[in-house]
Coordinates of N, CA and C in Angstrom, one line a residue:
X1 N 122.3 -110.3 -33.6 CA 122.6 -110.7 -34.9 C 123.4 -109.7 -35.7
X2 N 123.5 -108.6 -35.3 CA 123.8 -107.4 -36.4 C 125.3 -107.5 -36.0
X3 N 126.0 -107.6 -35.3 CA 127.6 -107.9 -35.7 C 128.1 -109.8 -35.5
X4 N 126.9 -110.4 -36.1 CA 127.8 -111.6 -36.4 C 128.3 -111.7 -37.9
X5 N 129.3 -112.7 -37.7 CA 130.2 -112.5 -38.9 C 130.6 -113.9 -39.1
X6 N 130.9 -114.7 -40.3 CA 131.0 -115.8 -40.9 C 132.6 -115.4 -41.0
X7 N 133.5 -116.5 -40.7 CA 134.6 -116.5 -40.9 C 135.1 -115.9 -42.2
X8 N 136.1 -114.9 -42.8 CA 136.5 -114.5 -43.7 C 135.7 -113.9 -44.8
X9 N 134.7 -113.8 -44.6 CA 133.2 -112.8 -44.9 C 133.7 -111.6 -44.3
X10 N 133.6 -110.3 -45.3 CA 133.9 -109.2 -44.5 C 132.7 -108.1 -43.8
X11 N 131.0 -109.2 -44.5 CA 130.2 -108.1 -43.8 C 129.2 -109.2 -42.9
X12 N 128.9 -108.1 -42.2 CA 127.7 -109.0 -41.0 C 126.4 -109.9 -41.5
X13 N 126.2 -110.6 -41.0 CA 124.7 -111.4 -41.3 C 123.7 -110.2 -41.9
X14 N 123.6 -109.4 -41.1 CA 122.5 -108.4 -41.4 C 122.6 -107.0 -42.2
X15 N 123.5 -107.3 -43.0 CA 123.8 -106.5 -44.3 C 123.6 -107.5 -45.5
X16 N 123.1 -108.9 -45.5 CA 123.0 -110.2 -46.7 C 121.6 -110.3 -46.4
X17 N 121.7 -109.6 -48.0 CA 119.9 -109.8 -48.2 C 119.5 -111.0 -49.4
X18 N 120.1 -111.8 -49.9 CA 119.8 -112.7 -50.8 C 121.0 -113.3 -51.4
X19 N 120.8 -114.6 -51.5 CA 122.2 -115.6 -52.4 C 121.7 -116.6 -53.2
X20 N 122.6 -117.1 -54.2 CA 122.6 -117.8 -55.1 C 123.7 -118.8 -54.9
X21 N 123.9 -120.0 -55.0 CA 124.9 -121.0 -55.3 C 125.3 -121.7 -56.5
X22 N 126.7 -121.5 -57.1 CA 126.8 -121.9 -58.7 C 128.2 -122.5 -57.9
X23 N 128.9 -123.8 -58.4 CA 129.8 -124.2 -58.3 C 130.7 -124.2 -57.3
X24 N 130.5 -124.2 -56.1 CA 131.2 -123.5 -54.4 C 131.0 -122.1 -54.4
X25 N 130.5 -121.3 -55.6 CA 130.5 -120.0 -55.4 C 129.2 -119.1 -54.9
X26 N 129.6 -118.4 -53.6 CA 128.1 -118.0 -53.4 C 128.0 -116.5 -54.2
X27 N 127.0 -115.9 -54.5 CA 127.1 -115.4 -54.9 C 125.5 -114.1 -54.3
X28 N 125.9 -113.1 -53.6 CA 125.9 -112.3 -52.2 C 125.6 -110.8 -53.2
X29 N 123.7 -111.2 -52.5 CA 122.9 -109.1 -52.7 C 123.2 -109.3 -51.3
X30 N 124.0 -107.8 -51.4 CA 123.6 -107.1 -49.6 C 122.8 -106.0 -49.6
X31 N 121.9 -106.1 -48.7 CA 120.7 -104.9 -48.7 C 121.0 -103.4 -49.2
X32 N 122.5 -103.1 -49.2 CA 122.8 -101.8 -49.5 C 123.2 -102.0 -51.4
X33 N 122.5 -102.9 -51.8 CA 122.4 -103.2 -53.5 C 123.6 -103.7 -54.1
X34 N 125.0 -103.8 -53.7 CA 126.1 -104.1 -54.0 C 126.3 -106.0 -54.4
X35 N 126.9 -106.2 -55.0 CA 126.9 -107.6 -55.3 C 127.9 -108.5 -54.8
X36 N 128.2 -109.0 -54.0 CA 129.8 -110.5 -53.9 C 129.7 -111.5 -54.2
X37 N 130.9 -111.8 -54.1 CA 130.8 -113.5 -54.5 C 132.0 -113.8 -53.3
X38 N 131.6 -114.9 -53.2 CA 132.0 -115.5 -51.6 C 131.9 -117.7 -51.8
X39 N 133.5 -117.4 -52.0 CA 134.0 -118.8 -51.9 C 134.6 -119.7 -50.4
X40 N 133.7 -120.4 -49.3 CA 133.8 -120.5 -48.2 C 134.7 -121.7 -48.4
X41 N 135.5 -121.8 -47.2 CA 135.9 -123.3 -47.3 C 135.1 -124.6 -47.1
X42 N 133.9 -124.4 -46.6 CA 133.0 -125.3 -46.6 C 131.6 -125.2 -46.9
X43 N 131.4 -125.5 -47.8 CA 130.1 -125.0 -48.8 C 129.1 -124.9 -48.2
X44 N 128.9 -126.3 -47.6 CA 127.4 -126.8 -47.0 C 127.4 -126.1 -45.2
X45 N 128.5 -125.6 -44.6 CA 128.4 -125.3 -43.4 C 128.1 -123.6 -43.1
X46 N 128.7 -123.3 -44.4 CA 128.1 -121.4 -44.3 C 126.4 -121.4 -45.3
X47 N 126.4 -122.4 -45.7 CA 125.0 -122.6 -46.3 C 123.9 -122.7 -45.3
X48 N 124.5 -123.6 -44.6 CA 123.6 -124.0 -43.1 C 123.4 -122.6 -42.2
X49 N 124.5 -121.9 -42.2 CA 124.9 -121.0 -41.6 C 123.9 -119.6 -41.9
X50 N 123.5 -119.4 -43.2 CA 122.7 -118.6 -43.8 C 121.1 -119.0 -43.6
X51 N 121.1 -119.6 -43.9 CA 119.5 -120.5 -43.1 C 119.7 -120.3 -42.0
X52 N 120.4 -120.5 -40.9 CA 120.5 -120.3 -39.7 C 119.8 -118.6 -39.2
X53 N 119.8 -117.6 -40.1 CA 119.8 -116.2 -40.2 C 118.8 -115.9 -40.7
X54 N 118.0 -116.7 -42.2 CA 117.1 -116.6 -42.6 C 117.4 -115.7 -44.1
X55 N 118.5 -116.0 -44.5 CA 119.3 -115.1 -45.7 C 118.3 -115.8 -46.8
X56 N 117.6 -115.1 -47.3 CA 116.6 -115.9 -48.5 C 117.9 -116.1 -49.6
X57 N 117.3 -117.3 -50.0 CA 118.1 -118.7 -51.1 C 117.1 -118.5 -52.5
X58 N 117.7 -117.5 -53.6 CA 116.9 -117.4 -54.2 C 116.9 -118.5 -55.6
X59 N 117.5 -119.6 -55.4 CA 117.9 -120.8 -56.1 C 116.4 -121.6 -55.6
X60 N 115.7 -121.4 -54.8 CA 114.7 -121.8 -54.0 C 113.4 -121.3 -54.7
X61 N 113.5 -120.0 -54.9 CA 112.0 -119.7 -54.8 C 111.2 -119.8 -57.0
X62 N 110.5 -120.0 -56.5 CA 109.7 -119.7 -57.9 C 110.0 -118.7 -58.9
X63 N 109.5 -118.8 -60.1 CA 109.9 -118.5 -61.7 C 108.8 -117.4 -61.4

């Protein structure tokens, strides 16, 4: 898992430690505290893609 990589994403699965989704825009904590935003060409397949890895979806979790 540590050097897979999502098309046009420039860091690995296992440097994404949390995201948020607002309008196609994801919006990317990487474990090293730094913040991105990350516009995929297909919203729902790098979404799937992050679930796939287990990247917590913090649009998910409780108040």
């Amino acid at each position: 898992m540590k050097n897979t990589f999502y098309p046009q994403l420039e860091y690995p699965v296992s440097e994404l430690s949390a995201y948020s989704l607002a309008i196609g825009i994801f919006v990317i904590s990487l474990k090293s505290d730094e913040i991105i935003r990350f516009e995929p060409a297909d919203v729902e397949h790098f979404k799937k893609w992050l679930q796939k890895y287990n990247v917590r979806n913090v649009d998910e979790e409780e108040l």
